[in-house]
mmCIF file of C-alpha atoms and ligand atoms in Angstrom:
data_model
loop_
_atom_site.group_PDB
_atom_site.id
_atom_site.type_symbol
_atom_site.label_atom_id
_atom_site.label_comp_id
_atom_site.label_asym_id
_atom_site.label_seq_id
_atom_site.Cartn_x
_atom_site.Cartn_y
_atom_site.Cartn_z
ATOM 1 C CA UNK A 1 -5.451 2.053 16.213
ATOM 2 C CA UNK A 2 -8.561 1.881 18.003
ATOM 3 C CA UNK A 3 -11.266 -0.956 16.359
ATOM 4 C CA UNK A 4 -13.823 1.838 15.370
ATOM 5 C CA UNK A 5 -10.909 3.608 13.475
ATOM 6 C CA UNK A 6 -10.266 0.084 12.244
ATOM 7 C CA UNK A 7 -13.698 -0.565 11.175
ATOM 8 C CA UNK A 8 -14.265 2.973 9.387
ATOM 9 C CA UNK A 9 -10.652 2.642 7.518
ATOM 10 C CA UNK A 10 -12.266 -0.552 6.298
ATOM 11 C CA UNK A 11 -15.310 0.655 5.255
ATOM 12 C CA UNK A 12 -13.869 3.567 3.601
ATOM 13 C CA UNK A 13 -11.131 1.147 1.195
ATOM 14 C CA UNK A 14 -14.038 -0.778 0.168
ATOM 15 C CA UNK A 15 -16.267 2.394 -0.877
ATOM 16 C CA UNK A 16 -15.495 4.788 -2.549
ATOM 17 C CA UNK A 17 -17.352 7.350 -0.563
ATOM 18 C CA UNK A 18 -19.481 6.458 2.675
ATOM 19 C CA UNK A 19 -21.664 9.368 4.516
ATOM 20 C CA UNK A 20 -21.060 10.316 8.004
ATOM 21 C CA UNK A 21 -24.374 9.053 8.844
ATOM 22 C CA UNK A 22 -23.670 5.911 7.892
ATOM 23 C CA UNK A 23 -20.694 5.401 9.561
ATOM 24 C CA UNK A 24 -22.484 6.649 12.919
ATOM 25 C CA UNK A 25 -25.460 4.217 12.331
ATOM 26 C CA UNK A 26 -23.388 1.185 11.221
ATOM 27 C CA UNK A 27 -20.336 1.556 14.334
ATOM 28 C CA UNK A 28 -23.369 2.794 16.469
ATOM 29 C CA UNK A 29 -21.399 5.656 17.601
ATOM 30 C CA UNK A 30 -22.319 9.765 16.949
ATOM 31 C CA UNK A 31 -21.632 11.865 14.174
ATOM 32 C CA UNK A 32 -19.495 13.950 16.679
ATOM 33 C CA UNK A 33 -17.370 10.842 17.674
ATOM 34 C CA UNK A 34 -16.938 9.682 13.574
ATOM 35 C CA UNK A 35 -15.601 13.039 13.036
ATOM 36 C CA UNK A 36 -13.238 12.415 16.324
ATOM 37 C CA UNK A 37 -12.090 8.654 14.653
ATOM 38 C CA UNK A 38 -11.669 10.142 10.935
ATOM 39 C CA UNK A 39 -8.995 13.262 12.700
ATOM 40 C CA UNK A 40 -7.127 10.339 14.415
ATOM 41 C CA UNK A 41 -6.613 8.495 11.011
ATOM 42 C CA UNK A 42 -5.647 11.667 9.985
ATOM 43 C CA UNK A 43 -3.006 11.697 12.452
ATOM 44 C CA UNK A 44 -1.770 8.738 11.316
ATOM 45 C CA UNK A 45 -0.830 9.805 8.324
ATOM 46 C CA UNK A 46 -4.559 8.589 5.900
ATOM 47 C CA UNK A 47 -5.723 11.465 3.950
ATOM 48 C CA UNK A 48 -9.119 11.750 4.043
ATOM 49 C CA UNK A 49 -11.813 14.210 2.667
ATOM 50 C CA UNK A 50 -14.840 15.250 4.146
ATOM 51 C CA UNK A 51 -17.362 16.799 1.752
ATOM 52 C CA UNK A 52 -20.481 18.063 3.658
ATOM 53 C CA UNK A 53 -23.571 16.202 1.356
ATOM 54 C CA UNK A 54 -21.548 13.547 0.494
ATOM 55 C CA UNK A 55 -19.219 11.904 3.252
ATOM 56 C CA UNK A 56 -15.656 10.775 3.926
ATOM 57 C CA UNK A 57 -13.565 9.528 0.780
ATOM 58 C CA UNK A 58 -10.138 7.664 1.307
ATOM 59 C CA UNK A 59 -7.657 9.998 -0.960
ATOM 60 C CA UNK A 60 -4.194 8.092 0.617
ATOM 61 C CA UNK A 61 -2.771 6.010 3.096
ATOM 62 C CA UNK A 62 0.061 6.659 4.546
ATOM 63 C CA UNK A 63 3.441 5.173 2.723
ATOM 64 C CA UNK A 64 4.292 3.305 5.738
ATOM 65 C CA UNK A 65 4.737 -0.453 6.902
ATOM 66 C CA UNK A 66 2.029 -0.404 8.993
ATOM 67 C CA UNK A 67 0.686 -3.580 10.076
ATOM 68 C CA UNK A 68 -3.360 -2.460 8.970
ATOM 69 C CA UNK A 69 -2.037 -1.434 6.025
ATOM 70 C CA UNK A 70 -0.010 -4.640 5.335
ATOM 71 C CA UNK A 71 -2.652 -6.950 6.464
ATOM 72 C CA UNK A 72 -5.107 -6.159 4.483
ATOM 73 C CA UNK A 73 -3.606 -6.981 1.405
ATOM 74 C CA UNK A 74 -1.989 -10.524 3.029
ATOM 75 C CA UNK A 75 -2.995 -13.269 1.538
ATOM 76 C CA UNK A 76 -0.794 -15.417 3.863
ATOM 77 C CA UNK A 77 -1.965 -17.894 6.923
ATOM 78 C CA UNK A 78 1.357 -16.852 9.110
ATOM 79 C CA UNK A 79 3.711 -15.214 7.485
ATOM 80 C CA UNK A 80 3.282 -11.473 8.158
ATOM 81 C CA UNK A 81 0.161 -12.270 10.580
ATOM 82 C CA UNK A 82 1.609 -10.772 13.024
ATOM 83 C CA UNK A 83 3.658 -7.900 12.455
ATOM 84 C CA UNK A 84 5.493 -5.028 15.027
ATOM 85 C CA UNK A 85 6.591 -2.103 13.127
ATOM 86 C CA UNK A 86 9.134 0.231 14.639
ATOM 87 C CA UNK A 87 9.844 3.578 13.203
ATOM 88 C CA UNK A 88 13.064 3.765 14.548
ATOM 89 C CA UNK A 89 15.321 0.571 15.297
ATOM 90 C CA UNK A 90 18.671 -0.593 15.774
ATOM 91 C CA UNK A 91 18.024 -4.026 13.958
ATOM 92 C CA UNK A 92 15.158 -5.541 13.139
ATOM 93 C CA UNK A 93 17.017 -8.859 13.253
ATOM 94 C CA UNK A 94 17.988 -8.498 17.030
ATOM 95 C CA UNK A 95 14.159 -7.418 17.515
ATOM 96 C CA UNK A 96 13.259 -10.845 15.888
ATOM 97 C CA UNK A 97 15.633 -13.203 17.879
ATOM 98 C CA UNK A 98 14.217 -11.866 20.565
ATOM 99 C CA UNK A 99 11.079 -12.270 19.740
ATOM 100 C CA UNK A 100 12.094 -15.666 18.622
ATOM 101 C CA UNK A 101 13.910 -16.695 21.949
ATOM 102 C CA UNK A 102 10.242 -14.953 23.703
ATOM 103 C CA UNK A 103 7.922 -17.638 21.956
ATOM 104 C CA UNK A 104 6.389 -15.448 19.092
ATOM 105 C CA UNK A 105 5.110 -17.385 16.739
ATOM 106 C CA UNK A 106 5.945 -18.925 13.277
ATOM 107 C CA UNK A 107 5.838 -15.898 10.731
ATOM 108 C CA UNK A 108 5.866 -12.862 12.784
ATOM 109 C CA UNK A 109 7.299 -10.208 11.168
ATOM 110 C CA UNK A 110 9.363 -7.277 12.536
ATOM 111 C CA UNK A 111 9.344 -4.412 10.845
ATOM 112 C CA UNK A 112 10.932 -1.012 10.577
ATOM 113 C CA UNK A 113 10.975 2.931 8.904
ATOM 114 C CA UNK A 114 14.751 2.876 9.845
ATOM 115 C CA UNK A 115 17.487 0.489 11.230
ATOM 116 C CA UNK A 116 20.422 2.388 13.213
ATOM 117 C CA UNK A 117 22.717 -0.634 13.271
ATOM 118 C CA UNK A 118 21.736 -3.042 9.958
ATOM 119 C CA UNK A 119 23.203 -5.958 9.628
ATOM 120 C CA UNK A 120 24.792 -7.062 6.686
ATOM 121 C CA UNK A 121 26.404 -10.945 5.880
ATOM 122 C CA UNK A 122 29.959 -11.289 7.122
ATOM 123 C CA UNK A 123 30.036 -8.195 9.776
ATOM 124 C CA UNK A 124 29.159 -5.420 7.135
ATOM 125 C CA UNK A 125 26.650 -3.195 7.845
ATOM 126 C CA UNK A 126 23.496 -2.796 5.778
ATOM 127 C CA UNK A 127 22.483 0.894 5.027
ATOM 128 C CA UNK A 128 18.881 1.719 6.052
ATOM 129 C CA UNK A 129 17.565 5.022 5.625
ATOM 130 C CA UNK A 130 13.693 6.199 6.563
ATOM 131 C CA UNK A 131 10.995 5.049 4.902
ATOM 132 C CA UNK A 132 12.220 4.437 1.484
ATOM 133 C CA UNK A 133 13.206 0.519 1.401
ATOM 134 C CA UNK A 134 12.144 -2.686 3.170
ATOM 135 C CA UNK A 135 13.559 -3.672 6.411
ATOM 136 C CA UNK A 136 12.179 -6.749 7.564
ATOM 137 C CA UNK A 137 12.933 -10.066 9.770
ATOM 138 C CA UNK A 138 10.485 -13.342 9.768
ATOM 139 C CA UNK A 139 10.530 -15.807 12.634
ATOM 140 C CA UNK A 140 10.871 -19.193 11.565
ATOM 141 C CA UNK A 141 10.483 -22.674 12.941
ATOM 142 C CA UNK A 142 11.319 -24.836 10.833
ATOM 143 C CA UNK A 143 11.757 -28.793 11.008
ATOM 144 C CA UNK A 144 15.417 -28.899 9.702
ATOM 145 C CA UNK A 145 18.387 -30.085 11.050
ATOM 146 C CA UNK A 146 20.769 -27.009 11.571
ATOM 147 C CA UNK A 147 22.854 -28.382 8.916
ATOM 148 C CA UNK A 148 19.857 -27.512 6.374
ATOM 149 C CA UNK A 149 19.341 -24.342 7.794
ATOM 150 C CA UNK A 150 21.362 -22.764 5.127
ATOM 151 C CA UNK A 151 18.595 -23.915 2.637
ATOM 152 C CA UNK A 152 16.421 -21.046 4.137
ATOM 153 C CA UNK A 153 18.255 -18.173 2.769
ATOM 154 C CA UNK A 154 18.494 -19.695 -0.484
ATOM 155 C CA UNK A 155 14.809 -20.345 -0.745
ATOM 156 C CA UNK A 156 14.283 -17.095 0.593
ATOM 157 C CA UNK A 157 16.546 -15.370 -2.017
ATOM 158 C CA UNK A 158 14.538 -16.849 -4.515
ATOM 159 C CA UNK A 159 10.971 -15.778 -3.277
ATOM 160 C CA UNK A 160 12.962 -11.828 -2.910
ATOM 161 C CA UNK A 161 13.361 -12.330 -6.989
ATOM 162 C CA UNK A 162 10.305 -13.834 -7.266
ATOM 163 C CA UNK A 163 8.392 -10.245 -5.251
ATOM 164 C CA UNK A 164 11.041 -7.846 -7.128
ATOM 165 C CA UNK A 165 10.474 -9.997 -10.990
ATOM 166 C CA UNK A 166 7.460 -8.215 -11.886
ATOM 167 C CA UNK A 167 8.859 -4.207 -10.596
ATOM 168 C CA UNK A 168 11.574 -5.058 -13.174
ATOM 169 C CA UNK A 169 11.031 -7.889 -15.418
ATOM 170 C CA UNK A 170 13.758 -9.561 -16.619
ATOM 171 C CA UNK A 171 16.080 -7.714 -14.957
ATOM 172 C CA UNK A 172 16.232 -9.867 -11.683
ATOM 173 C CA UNK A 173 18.935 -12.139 -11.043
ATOM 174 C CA UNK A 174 20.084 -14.078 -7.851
ATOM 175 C CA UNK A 175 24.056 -14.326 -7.118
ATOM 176 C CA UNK A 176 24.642 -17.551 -4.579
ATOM 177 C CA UNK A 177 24.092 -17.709 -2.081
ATOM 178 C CA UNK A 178 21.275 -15.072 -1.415
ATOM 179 C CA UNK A 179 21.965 -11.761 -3.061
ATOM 180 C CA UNK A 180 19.538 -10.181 -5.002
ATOM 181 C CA UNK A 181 20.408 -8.121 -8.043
ATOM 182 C CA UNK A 182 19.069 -5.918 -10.315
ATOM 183 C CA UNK A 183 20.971 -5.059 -14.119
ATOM 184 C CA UNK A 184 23.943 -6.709 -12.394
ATOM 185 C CA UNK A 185 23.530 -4.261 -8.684
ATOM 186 C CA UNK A 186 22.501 -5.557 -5.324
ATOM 187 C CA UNK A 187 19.143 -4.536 -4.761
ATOM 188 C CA UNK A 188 18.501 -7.065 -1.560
ATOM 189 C CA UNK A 189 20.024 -8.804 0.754
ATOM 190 C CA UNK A 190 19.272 -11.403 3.507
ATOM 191 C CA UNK A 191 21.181 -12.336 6.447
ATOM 192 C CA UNK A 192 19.622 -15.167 8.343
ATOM 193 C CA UNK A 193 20.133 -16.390 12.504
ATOM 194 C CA UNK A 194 19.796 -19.289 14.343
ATOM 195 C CA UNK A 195 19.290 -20.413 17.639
ATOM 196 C CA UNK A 196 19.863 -23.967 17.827
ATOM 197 C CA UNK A 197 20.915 -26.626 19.947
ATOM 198 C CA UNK A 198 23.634 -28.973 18.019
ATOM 199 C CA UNK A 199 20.815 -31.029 15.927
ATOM 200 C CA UNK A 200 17.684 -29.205 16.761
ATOM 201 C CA UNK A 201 16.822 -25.513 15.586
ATOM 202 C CA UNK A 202 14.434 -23.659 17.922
ATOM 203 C CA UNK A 203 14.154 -20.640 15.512
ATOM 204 C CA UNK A 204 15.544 -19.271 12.634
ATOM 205 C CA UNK A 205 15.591 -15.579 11.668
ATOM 206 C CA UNK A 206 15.228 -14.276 8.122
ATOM 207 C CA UNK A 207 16.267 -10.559 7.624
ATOM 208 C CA UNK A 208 15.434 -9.700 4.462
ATOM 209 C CA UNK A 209 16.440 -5.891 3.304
ATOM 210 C CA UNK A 210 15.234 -4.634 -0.287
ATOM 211 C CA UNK A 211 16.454 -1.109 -1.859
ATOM 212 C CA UNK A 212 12.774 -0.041 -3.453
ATOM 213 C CA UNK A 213 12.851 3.746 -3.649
ATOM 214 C CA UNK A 214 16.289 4.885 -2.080
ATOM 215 C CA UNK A 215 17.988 7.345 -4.134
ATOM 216 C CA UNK A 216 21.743 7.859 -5.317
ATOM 217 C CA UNK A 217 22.345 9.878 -2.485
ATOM 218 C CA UNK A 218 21.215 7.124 0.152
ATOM 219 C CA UNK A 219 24.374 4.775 -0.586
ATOM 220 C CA UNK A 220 27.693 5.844 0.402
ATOM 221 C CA UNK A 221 29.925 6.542 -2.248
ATOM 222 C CA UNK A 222 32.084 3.823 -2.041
ATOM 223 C CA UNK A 223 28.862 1.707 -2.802
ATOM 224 C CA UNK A 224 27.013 3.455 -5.692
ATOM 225 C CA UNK A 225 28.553 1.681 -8.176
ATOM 226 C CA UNK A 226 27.746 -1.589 -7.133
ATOM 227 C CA UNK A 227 23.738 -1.239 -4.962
ATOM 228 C CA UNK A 228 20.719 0.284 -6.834
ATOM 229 C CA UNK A 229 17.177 0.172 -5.909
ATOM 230 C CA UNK A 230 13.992 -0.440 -7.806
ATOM 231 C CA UNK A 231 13.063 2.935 -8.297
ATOM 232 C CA UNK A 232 16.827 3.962 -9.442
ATOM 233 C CA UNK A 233 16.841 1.356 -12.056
ATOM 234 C CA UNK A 234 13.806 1.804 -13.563
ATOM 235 C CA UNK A 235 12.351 5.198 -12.446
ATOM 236 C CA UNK A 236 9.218 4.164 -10.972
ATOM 237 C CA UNK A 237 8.162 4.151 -7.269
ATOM 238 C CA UNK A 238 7.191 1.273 -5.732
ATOM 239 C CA UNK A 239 4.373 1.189 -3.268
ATOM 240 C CA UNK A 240 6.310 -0.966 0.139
ATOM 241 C CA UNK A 241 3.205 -1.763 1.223
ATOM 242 C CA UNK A 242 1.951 -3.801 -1.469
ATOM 243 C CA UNK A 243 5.682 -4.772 -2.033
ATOM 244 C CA UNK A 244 5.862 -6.344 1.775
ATOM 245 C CA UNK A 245 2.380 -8.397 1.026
ATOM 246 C CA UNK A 246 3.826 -9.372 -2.047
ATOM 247 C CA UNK A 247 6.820 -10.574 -0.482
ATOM 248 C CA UNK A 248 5.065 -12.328 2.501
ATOM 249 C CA UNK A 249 3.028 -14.004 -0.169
ATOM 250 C CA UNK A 250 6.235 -15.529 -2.039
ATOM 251 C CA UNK A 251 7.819 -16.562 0.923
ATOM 252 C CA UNK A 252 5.290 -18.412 2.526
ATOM 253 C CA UNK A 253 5.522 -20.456 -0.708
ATOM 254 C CA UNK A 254 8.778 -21.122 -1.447
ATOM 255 C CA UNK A 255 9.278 -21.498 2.565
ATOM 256 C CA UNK A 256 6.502 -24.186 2.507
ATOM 257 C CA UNK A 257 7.589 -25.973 -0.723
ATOM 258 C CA UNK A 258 11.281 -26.617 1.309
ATOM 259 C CA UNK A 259 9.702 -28.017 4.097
ATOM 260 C CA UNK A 260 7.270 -30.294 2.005
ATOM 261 C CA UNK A 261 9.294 -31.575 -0.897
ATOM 262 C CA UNK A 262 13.435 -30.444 0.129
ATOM 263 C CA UNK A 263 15.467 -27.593 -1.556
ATOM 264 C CA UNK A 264 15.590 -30.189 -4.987
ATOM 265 C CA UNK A 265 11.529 -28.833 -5.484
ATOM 266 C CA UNK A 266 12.851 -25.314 -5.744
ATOM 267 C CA UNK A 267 16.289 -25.402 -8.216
ATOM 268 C CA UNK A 268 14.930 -25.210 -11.337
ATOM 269 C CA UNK A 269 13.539 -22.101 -10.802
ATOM 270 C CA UNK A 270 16.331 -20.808 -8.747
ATOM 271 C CA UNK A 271 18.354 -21.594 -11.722
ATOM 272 C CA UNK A 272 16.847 -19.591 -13.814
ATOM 273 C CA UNK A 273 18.002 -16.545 -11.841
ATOM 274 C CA UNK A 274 21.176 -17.617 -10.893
ATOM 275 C CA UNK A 275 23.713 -15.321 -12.892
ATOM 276 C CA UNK A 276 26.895 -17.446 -11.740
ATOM 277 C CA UNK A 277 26.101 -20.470 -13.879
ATOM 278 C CA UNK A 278 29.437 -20.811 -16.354
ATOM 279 C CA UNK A 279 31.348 -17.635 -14.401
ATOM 280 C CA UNK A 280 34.571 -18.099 -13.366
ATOM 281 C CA UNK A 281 34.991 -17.390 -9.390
ATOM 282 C CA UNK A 282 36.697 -17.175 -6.327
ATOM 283 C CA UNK A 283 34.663 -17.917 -3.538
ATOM 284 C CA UNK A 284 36.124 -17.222 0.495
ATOM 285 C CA UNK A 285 35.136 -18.975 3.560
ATOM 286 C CA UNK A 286 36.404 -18.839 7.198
ATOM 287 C CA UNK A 287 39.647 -18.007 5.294
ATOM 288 C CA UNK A 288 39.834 -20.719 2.818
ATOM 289 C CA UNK A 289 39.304 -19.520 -1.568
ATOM 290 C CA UNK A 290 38.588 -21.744 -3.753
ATOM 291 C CA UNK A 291 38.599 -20.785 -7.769
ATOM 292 C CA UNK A 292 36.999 -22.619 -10.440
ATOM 293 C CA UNK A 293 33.909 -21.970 -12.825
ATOM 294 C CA UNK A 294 30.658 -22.405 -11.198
ATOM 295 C CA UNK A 295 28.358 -25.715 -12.927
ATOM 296 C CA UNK A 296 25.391 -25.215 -10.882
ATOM 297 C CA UNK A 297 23.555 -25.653 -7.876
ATOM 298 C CA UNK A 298 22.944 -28.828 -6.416
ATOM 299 C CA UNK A 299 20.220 -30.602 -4.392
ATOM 300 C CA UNK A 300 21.009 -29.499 -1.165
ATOM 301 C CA UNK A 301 21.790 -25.800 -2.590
ATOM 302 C CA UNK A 302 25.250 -26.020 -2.209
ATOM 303 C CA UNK A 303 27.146 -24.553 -5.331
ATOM 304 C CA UNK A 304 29.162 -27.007 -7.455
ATOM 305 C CA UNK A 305 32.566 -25.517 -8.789
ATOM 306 C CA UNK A 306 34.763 -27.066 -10.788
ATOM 307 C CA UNK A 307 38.092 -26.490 -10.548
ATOM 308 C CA UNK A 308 41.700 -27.374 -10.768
ATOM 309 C CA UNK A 309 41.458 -30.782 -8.589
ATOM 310 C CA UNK A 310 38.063 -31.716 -9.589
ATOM 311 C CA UNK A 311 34.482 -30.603 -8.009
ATOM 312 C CA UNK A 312 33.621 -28.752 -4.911
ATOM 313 C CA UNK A 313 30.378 -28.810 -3.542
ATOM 314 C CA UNK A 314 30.547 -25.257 -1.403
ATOM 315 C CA UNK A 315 27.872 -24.879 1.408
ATOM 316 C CA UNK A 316 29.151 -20.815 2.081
ATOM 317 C CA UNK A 317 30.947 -18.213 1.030
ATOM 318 C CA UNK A 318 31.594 -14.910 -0.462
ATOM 319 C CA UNK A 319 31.890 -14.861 -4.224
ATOM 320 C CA UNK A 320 34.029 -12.975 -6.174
ATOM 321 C CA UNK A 321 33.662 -12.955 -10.626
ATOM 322 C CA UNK A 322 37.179 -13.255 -11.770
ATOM 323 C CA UNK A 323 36.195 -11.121 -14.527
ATOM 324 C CA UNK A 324 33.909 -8.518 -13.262
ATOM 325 C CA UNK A 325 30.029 -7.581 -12.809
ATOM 326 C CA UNK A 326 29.382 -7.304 -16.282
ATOM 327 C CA UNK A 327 26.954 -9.335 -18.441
ATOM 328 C CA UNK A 328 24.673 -10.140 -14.992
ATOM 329 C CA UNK A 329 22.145 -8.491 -15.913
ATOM 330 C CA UNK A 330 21.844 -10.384 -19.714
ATOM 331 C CA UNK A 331 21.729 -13.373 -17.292
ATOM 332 C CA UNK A 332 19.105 -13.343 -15.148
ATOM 333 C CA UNK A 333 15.799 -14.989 -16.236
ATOM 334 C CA UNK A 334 13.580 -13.305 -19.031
ATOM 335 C CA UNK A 335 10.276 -13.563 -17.140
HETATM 336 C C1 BTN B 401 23.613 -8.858 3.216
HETATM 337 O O1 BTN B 401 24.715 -8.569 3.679
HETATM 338 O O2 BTN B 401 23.437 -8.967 2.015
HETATM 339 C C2 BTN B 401 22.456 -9.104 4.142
HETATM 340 C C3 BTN B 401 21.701 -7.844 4.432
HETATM 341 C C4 BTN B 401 20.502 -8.069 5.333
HETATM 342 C C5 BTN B 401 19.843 -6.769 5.731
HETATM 343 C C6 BTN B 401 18.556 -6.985 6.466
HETATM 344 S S1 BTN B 401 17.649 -5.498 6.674
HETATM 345 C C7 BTN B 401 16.564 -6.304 7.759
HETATM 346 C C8 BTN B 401 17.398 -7.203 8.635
HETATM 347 N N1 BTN B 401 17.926 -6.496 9.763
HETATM 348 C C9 BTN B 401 19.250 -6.419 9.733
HETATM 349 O O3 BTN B 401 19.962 -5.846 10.604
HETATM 350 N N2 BTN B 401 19.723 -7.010 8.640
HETATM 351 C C10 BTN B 401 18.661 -7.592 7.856
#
């Protein structure tokens, strides 16, 4: 986007109609070349009318994660500050270590319409079809020790339910260590990378994928029963845009809150969400499974299960309810 178009999309989200004239006088530019900026907005997808006496009115913007359209509802100092969006990309995670590894700076987000190869925890993949969800992955530098690192996802988990809380209040809960679920589904996931030396981390990336408006059809079969997205669950659309602001918003927070005051400043209110509290589980980690009933969280984020020869204090896994899914949703915290 050229700066005039820039500076006339501005003008024209902060009035509700502006006249050609003014536009030409204010960008110092002719009538002829405002009408040649407002048909390459157009292109991009902003629908605009033009009524002859009156001027240019904004009717939409186009529903994608455009960094313009992001921006200007950020209310961030890095994260999302600088953003690349892709329509089309294999994983915005590999874009972002990349990045990472290239010197881009604390924050930057890559974005995407579509991922060909998402990445899911554990070798799955993560299903990501065009312009319905969010795709995104934030480069980090944080001052942990790699052994920390973990903390990341968690805090990040919580500012997910934190962005998704008001689309479906109440309904949000988090399952350790960073799932995101809504009425008992997965609605988001993150799946977070490292590149580290053994006790210094140059960058970590935080891939953060949210279902908002995918429908039935969009999940394989073998997966209906257990994802939703926002829309599915409650019926509403949700505008990504203002959900990806939102989201930068929440994680700049809870990011900064780590770093200040340790993961201990964020468990209450991860608590609240978490729906494994008092479940009985079986979690699995580079091939080891330990069962017990989960008593909490503790400072360091690691999940505290008690079981058959005492407590475990579990940095990782994958968790499994011994007796099913249901009940999640009753859960999660009623905010
Ligand atoms: C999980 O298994 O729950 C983690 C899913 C993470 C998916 C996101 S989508 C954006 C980013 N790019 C990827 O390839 N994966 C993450």
């Amino acid at each position: 986007m050229t700066d005039a178009d820039a500076r006339i999309l501005e003008r024209l989200r902060r009035e509700p109609v502006v006249s050609g004239a003014r536009l030409s006088a204010d960008l110092r530019v002719s009538r002829a070349a405002v009408w040649k900026h407002i048909e390459q907005l157009r292109a991009r997808g902003y629908r605009i009318a033009a009524a002859r006496a009156r001027g240019y009115r904004l009717i939409a913007s186009p529903d994608r994660l455009l960094p313009d359209e992001i921006g200007h509802l950020l209310v961030t100092t890095r994260f999302g500050r600088v953003i690349e969006h892709h329509e089309t990309i294999g994983s915005t995670n590999t874009a972002a270590l990349e990045r990472a590894r290239a010197g881009a700076p604390e924050g930057t987000l890559v974005v995407a319409e579509r991922q060909t190869h998402g990445r899911g925890r554990l070798g799955r993949r993560w299903v990501s079809p065009r312009s319905v969800n969010f795709y995104g992955s934030f480069v980090l530098r944080p001052t942990l020790a790699p052994a920390d690192a973990p903390q990341i996802a968690l805090a990040a988990a919580l500012a997910v339910a934190r962005a998704l809380a008001p689309l479906a209040p109440g309904r949000i809960a988090i399952k350790w260590p960073n799932d995101c679920l809504l009425d008992g589904r997965k609605v988001a996931g993150i799946l977070t990378e490292m590149d580290a030396e053994l006790d210094r981390v140059r960058a970590v990336v935080l891939g953060i994928g949210v279902n908002l408006n995918a429908s039935a059809r969009a999940f394989p079969a073998e997966l209906r029963s257990l994802a939703t997205s926002v829309r599915l669950a409650t019926g509403a659309r949700v505008d990504r845009v203002a959900f990806a602001a939102a989201l930068c918003a929440a994680l700049e927070a809870v990011y900064d809150r780590l770093l200040q005051a340790g993961f201990e400043a964020l468990m209450a209110e991860w608590n609240t969400y978490s729906c494994l509290t008092g479940r009985n589980v079986v979690i699995e980690c580079a091939g080891r499974r330990s069962t017990g009933t989960v008593r909490g969280l503790d400072e360091h984020g690691r999940l505290v299960l008690a079981g058959a020869a005492g407590d475990e204090h579990i940095v990782a896994g994958d968790v499994t309810l011994v007796d099913g899914y249901a009940g999640l949703a009753t859960r999660s915290a009623s905010r």
